[in-house]
mmCIF file of C-alpha atoms and ligand atoms in Angstrom:
data_model
loop_
_atom_site.group_PDB
_atom_site.id
_atom_site.type_symbol
_atom_site.label_atom_id
_atom_site.label_comp_id
_atom_site.label_asym_id
_atom_site.label_seq_id
_atom_site.Cartn_x
_atom_site.Cartn_y
_atom_site.Cartn_z
ATOM 1 C CA UNK A 794 -19.046 -23.073 -35.476
ATOM 2 C CA UNK A 795 -20.402 -21.601 -32.797
ATOM 3 C CA UNK A 796 -18.379 -21.572 -29.601
ATOM 4 C CA UNK A 797 -20.469 -21.288 -26.770
ATOM 5 C CA UNK A 798 -25.241 -22.652 -26.369
ATOM 6 C CA UNK A 799 -27.103 -20.672 -23.620
ATOM 7 C CA UNK A 800 -27.230 -22.758 -20.242
ATOM 8 C CA UNK A 801 -29.519 -19.687 -18.529
ATOM 9 C CA UNK A 802 -30.696 -16.637 -20.351
ATOM 10 C CA UNK A 803 -30.767 -12.916 -19.237
ATOM 11 C CA UNK A 804 -34.312 -12.843 -18.642
ATOM 12 C CA UNK A 805 -34.537 -15.670 -16.096
ATOM 13 C CA UNK A 806 -31.054 -14.706 -14.688
ATOM 14 C CA UNK A 807 -32.511 -10.739 -13.833
ATOM 15 C CA UNK A 808 -35.638 -12.422 -12.164
ATOM 16 C CA UNK A 809 -34.293 -14.777 -9.505
ATOM 17 C CA UNK A 810 -31.070 -12.110 -9.143
ATOM 18 C CA UNK A 811 -34.587 -9.964 -7.605
ATOM 19 C CA UNK A 812 -36.067 -12.657 -6.035
ATOM 20 C CA UNK A 813 -32.321 -13.543 -3.501
ATOM 21 C CA UNK A 814 -31.599 -9.947 -3.383
ATOM 22 C CA UNK A 815 -34.928 -9.446 -1.926
ATOM 23 C CA UNK A 816 -34.741 -12.190 -0.049
ATOM 24 C CA UNK A 817 -31.076 -10.661 1.366
ATOM 25 C CA UNK A 818 -32.810 -7.434 2.030
ATOM 26 C CA UNK A 819 -34.993 -9.783 4.657
ATOM 27 C CA UNK A 820 -32.347 -11.284 5.988
ATOM 28 C CA UNK A 821 -31.033 -8.404 6.920
ATOM 29 C CA UNK A 822 -32.914 -5.255 7.870
ATOM 30 C CA UNK A 823 -31.873 -2.642 9.898
ATOM 31 C CA UNK A 824 -28.359 -4.407 9.927
ATOM 32 C CA UNK A 825 -24.583 -2.548 8.071
ATOM 33 C CA UNK A 826 -24.139 -4.358 5.208
ATOM 34 C CA UNK A 827 -20.888 -4.092 3.069
ATOM 35 C CA UNK A 828 -20.906 -5.821 -0.083
ATOM 36 C CA UNK A 829 -17.890 -6.946 -1.523
ATOM 37 C CA UNK A 830 -17.472 -8.227 -5.077
ATOM 38 C CA UNK A 831 -15.245 -10.437 -6.134
ATOM 39 C CA UNK A 832 -13.501 -8.894 -9.072
ATOM 40 C CA UNK A 833 -13.465 -9.318 -11.827
ATOM 41 C CA UNK A 834 -15.992 -12.206 -13.119
ATOM 42 C CA UNK A 835 -18.335 -10.453 -10.149
ATOM 43 C CA UNK A 836 -19.410 -7.632 -12.091
ATOM 44 C CA UNK A 837 -22.202 -8.071 -13.867
ATOM 45 C CA UNK A 838 -24.027 -10.414 -10.909
ATOM 46 C CA UNK A 839 -22.471 -7.805 -8.577
ATOM 47 C CA UNK A 840 -24.074 -4.525 -10.188
ATOM 48 C CA UNK A 841 -27.617 -6.187 -11.045
ATOM 49 C CA UNK A 842 -27.555 -7.623 -7.010
ATOM 50 C CA UNK A 843 -26.576 -4.745 -5.016
ATOM 51 C CA UNK A 844 -29.210 -2.511 -6.878
ATOM 52 C CA UNK A 845 -32.108 -4.499 -4.804
ATOM 53 C CA UNK A 846 -30.559 -4.147 -1.844
ATOM 54 C CA UNK A 847 -30.800 -1.379 1.601
ATOM 55 C CA UNK A 848 -29.715 2.141 0.389
ATOM 56 C CA UNK A 849 -27.575 2.471 3.010
ATOM 57 C CA UNK A 850 -25.213 -0.224 2.154
ATOM 58 C CA UNK A 851 -22.025 0.450 1.924
ATOM 59 C CA UNK A 852 -19.652 -1.171 -1.740
ATOM 60 C CA UNK A 853 -16.239 -2.471 -1.955
ATOM 61 C CA UNK A 854 -14.072 -4.597 -3.825
ATOM 62 C CA UNK A 855 -11.472 -7.022 -3.690
ATOM 63 C CA UNK A 856 -9.049 -9.448 -6.566
ATOM 64 C CA UNK A 857 -7.607 -13.003 -5.426
ATOM 65 C CA UNK A 858 -5.771 -14.186 -7.922
ATOM 66 C CA UNK A 859 -6.053 -18.758 -7.660
ATOM 67 C CA UNK A 860 -2.767 -19.947 -9.865
ATOM 68 C CA UNK A 861 -3.796 -22.307 -12.911
ATOM 69 C CA UNK A 862 -4.127 -21.753 -16.747
ATOM 70 C CA UNK A 863 -7.192 -22.272 -18.763
ATOM 71 C CA UNK A 864 -10.106 -24.527 -16.651
ATOM 72 C CA UNK A 865 -7.897 -25.710 -13.518
ATOM 73 C CA UNK A 866 -6.662 -24.307 -10.774
ATOM 74 C CA UNK A 867 -4.062 -25.464 -8.616
ATOM 75 C CA UNK A 868 -5.947 -24.279 -5.025
ATOM 76 C CA UNK A 869 -2.906 -21.916 -4.517
ATOM 77 C CA UNK A 870 -4.976 -18.376 -4.170
ATOM 78 C CA UNK A 871 -3.536 -15.388 -3.320
ATOM 79 C CA UNK A 872 -5.451 -11.468 -2.370
ATOM 80 C CA UNK A 873 -4.455 -9.906 -5.685
ATOM 81 C CA UNK A 874 -6.306 -6.625 -3.544
ATOM 82 C CA UNK A 875 -7.232 -5.700 -0.761
ATOM 83 C CA UNK A 876 -11.192 -3.651 0.951
ATOM 84 C CA UNK A 877 -10.184 0.055 1.170
ATOM 85 C CA UNK A 878 -12.661 0.034 4.307
ATOM 86 C CA UNK A 879 -13.050 -1.432 7.532
ATOM 87 C CA UNK A 880 -15.128 -5.242 7.977
ATOM 88 C CA UNK A 881 -15.563 -4.164 11.701
ATOM 89 C CA UNK A 882 -18.929 -4.954 13.053
ATOM 90 C CA UNK A 883 -19.984 -4.852 9.091
ATOM 91 C CA UNK A 884 -22.478 -7.199 8.420
ATOM 92 C CA UNK A 885 -20.503 -8.298 4.936
ATOM 93 C CA UNK A 886 -21.931 -10.401 1.897
ATOM 94 C CA UNK A 887 -19.029 -11.811 -0.238
ATOM 95 C CA UNK A 888 -20.508 -11.183 -3.393
ATOM 96 C CA UNK A 889 -18.997 -13.731 -5.628
ATOM 97 C CA UNK A 890 -20.030 -15.462 -9.741
ATOM 98 C CA UNK A 891 -18.919 -19.149 -9.121
ATOM 99 C CA UNK A 892 -17.922 -21.046 -6.551
ATOM 100 C CA UNK A 893 -15.960 -23.943 -7.876
ATOM 101 C CA UNK A 894 -13.189 -26.024 -6.026
ATOM 102 C CA UNK A 895 -13.675 -23.431 -3.487
ATOM 103 C CA UNK A 896 -10.887 -22.739 -2.314
ATOM 104 C CA UNK A 897 -10.760 -19.073 -3.623
ATOM 105 C CA UNK A 898 -13.985 -18.679 -1.009
ATOM 106 C CA UNK A 899 -12.277 -19.720 1.992
ATOM 107 C CA UNK A 900 -9.374 -17.579 1.547
ATOM 108 C CA UNK A 901 -11.521 -15.342 1.600
ATOM 109 C CA UNK A 902 -14.146 -15.454 4.379
ATOM 110 C CA UNK A 903 -11.137 -16.318 6.445
ATOM 111 C CA UNK A 904 -9.062 -13.522 5.305
ATOM 112 C CA UNK A 905 -12.417 -10.718 5.589
ATOM 113 C CA UNK A 906 -13.350 -13.341 9.235
ATOM 114 C CA UNK A 907 -10.095 -12.373 11.074
ATOM 115 C CA UNK A 908 -11.086 -8.390 10.775
ATOM 116 C CA UNK A 909 -13.477 -8.364 13.182
ATOM 117 C CA UNK A 910 -16.925 -8.183 10.918
ATOM 118 C CA UNK A 911 -20.392 -8.940 12.695
ATOM 119 C CA UNK A 912 -20.804 -11.815 10.168
ATOM 120 C CA UNK A 913 -19.637 -13.295 6.858
ATOM 121 C CA UNK A 914 -21.820 -14.428 4.456
ATOM 122 C CA UNK A 915 -21.532 -15.715 0.319
ATOM 123 C CA UNK A 916 -23.703 -14.840 -1.854
ATOM 124 C CA UNK A 917 -22.641 -16.374 -5.747
ATOM 125 C CA UNK A 918 -24.080 -16.286 -9.131
ATOM 126 C CA UNK A 919 -23.257 -19.470 -9.790
ATOM 127 C CA UNK A 920 -22.761 -23.093 -7.736
ATOM 128 C CA UNK A 921 -21.309 -25.893 -8.704
ATOM 129 C CA UNK A 922 -20.698 -28.059 -6.211
ATOM 130 C CA UNK A 923 -20.116 -31.108 -8.199
ATOM 131 C CA UNK A 924 -15.949 -29.592 -7.975
ATOM 132 C CA UNK A 925 -15.690 -28.947 -4.612
ATOM 133 C CA UNK A 926 -12.672 -29.069 -3.169
ATOM 134 C CA UNK A 927 -13.019 -28.091 0.741
ATOM 135 C CA UNK A 928 -16.385 -27.381 1.981
ATOM 136 C CA UNK A 929 -18.121 -24.034 1.023
ATOM 137 C CA UNK A 930 -21.985 -23.968 1.382
ATOM 138 C CA UNK A 931 -22.804 -20.489 -0.682
ATOM 139 C CA UNK A 932 -25.449 -18.613 2.248
ATOM 140 C CA UNK A 933 -26.985 -17.780 -0.910
ATOM 141 C CA UNK A 934 -26.894 -18.741 -4.829
ATOM 142 C CA UNK A 935 -28.882 -18.740 -7.796
ATOM 143 C CA UNK A 936 -28.673 -21.145 -9.689
ATOM 144 C CA UNK A 937 -26.315 -24.519 -9.454
ATOM 145 C CA UNK A 938 -24.880 -25.388 -12.726
ATOM 146 C CA UNK A 939 -23.586 -28.754 -14.198
ATOM 147 C CA UNK A 940 -19.678 -29.850 -13.752
ATOM 148 C CA UNK A 941 -18.950 -27.492 -17.472
ATOM 149 C CA UNK A 942 -16.716 -24.166 -18.728
ATOM 150 C CA UNK A 943 -19.201 -21.271 -17.526
ATOM 151 C CA UNK A 944 -18.520 -17.687 -19.705
ATOM 152 C CA UNK A 945 -20.417 -14.311 -19.541
ATOM 153 C CA UNK A 946 -22.866 -12.731 -17.708
ATOM 154 C CA UNK A 947 -18.867 -11.539 -16.456
ATOM 155 C CA UNK A 948 -17.560 -14.677 -16.395
ATOM 156 C CA UNK A 949 -14.416 -15.167 -18.949
ATOM 157 C CA UNK A 950 -12.186 -17.309 -20.173
ATOM 158 C CA UNK A 951 -8.653 -16.367 -20.955
ATOM 159 C CA UNK A 952 -10.361 -12.637 -20.416
ATOM 160 C CA UNK A 953 -12.544 -13.363 -23.262
ATOM 161 C CA UNK A 954 -16.358 -14.065 -23.811
ATOM 162 C CA UNK A 955 -17.796 -11.476 -19.979
ATOM 163 C CA UNK A 956 -19.661 -9.686 -22.702
ATOM 164 C CA UNK A 957 -22.056 -12.038 -22.882
ATOM 165 C CA UNK A 958 -25.739 -11.390 -22.329
ATOM 166 C CA UNK A 959 -26.144 -14.765 -20.683
ATOM 167 C CA UNK A 960 -24.957 -17.163 -18.608
ATOM 168 C CA UNK A 961 -23.406 -20.128 -21.764
ATOM 169 C CA UNK A 962 -21.670 -23.090 -21.748
ATOM 170 C CA UNK A 963 -17.604 -23.181 -23.239
ATOM 171 C CA UNK A 964 -18.130 -25.581 -25.521
ATOM 172 C CA UNK A 965 -14.480 -27.528 -25.068
ATOM 173 C CA UNK A 966 -13.050 -28.232 -27.984
ATOM 174 C CA UNK A 967 -12.355 -23.890 -26.900
ATOM 175 C CA UNK A 968 -9.820 -24.741 -23.810
ATOM 176 C CA UNK A 969 -9.101 -28.906 -25.233
ATOM 177 C CA UNK A 970 -7.136 -27.473 -28.507
ATOM 178 C CA UNK A 971 -4.843 -25.680 -25.702
HETATM 179 P P1 LIG B 815 -12.380 -21.957 -6.911
HETATM 180 O O1 LIG B 815 -12.705 -23.144 -7.173
HETATM 181 O O2 LIG B 815 -14.139 -21.786 -6.238
HETATM 182 O O3 LIG B 815 -11.376 -21.668 -5.949
HETATM 183 O O4 LIG B 815 -13.170 -20.913 -7.363
HETATM 184 C C1 LIG B 815 -11.968 -19.881 -8.343
HETATM 185 C C2 LIG B 815 -12.819 -19.651 -9.609
HETATM 186 O O5 LIG B 815 -12.301 -19.775 -11.256
HETATM 187 C C3 LIG B 815 -13.848 -18.803 -9.943
HETATM 188 O O6 LIG B 815 -14.717 -17.271 -8.890
HETATM 189 C C4 LIG B 815 -13.548 -18.552 -11.226
HETATM 190 O O7 LIG B 815 -13.519 -16.549 -11.396
HETATM 191 C C5 LIG B 815 -13.757 -18.579 -11.634
HETATM 192 N N1 LIG B 815 -13.579 -19.765 -12.018
HETATM 193 C C6 LIG B 815 -14.511 -21.532 -11.770
HETATM 194 N N2 LIG B 815 -14.870 -22.473 -12.599
HETATM 195 C C7 LIG B 815 -15.031 -21.037 -13.422
HETATM 196 C C8 LIG B 815 -16.639 -21.217 -14.613
HETATM 197 O O8 LIG B 815 -16.796 -22.402 -15.203
HETATM 198 N N3 LIG B 815 -16.659 -20.788 -15.238
HETATM 199 C C9 LIG B 815 -15.924 -19.632 -15.404
HETATM 200 N N4 LIG B 815 -15.003 -18.601 -14.093
HETATM 201 C C10 LIG B 815 -14.701 -20.044 -13.356
HETATM 202 MG MG1 LIG B 816 -13.833 -15.278 -10.172
#
């Protein structure tokens, strides 16, 4: 039995990323950007997006763990990998795979804001606003998705499905059996 179905195909995703990339270029013209990838889910999106950003864009990586199991998180976040670059005076864009409850990004924004950047904004591939627990509106969002569990294009379920080329919906029977 097929365990996932395509929600947004690869071409549609790439076209939309080009649009959002162009918007960011315009908004940050002449300003130093530090593009921060939230590991691991955002890596595929990040690799596509940064190629639409100016050549002066700095790259860095951060990782956070939100406690929980299966398809839900408990709301507690911990940093598992910090940045290598200083952020002071730079325009930080946090690049994330999906904003769900908003807890992870609220934590990361606060952490980076304390280091006195010129600004912090959020660019997400997917936004699932129906599940928000804290107020977090991403400055840039490629697609709004329904309240389903999404996999592919870097997003995982139990560390699998990340390599799927399209943004897909995981069939509920896969995680409901857990
Ligand atoms: P938050 O609930 O906004 O803090 O999101 C925490 C993290 O949960 C995201 O960065 C994703 O890694 C993961 N997550 C939330 N919803 C989904 C989903 O539908 N598929 C895969 N991962 C998800
Ligand atoms: Mg993530």
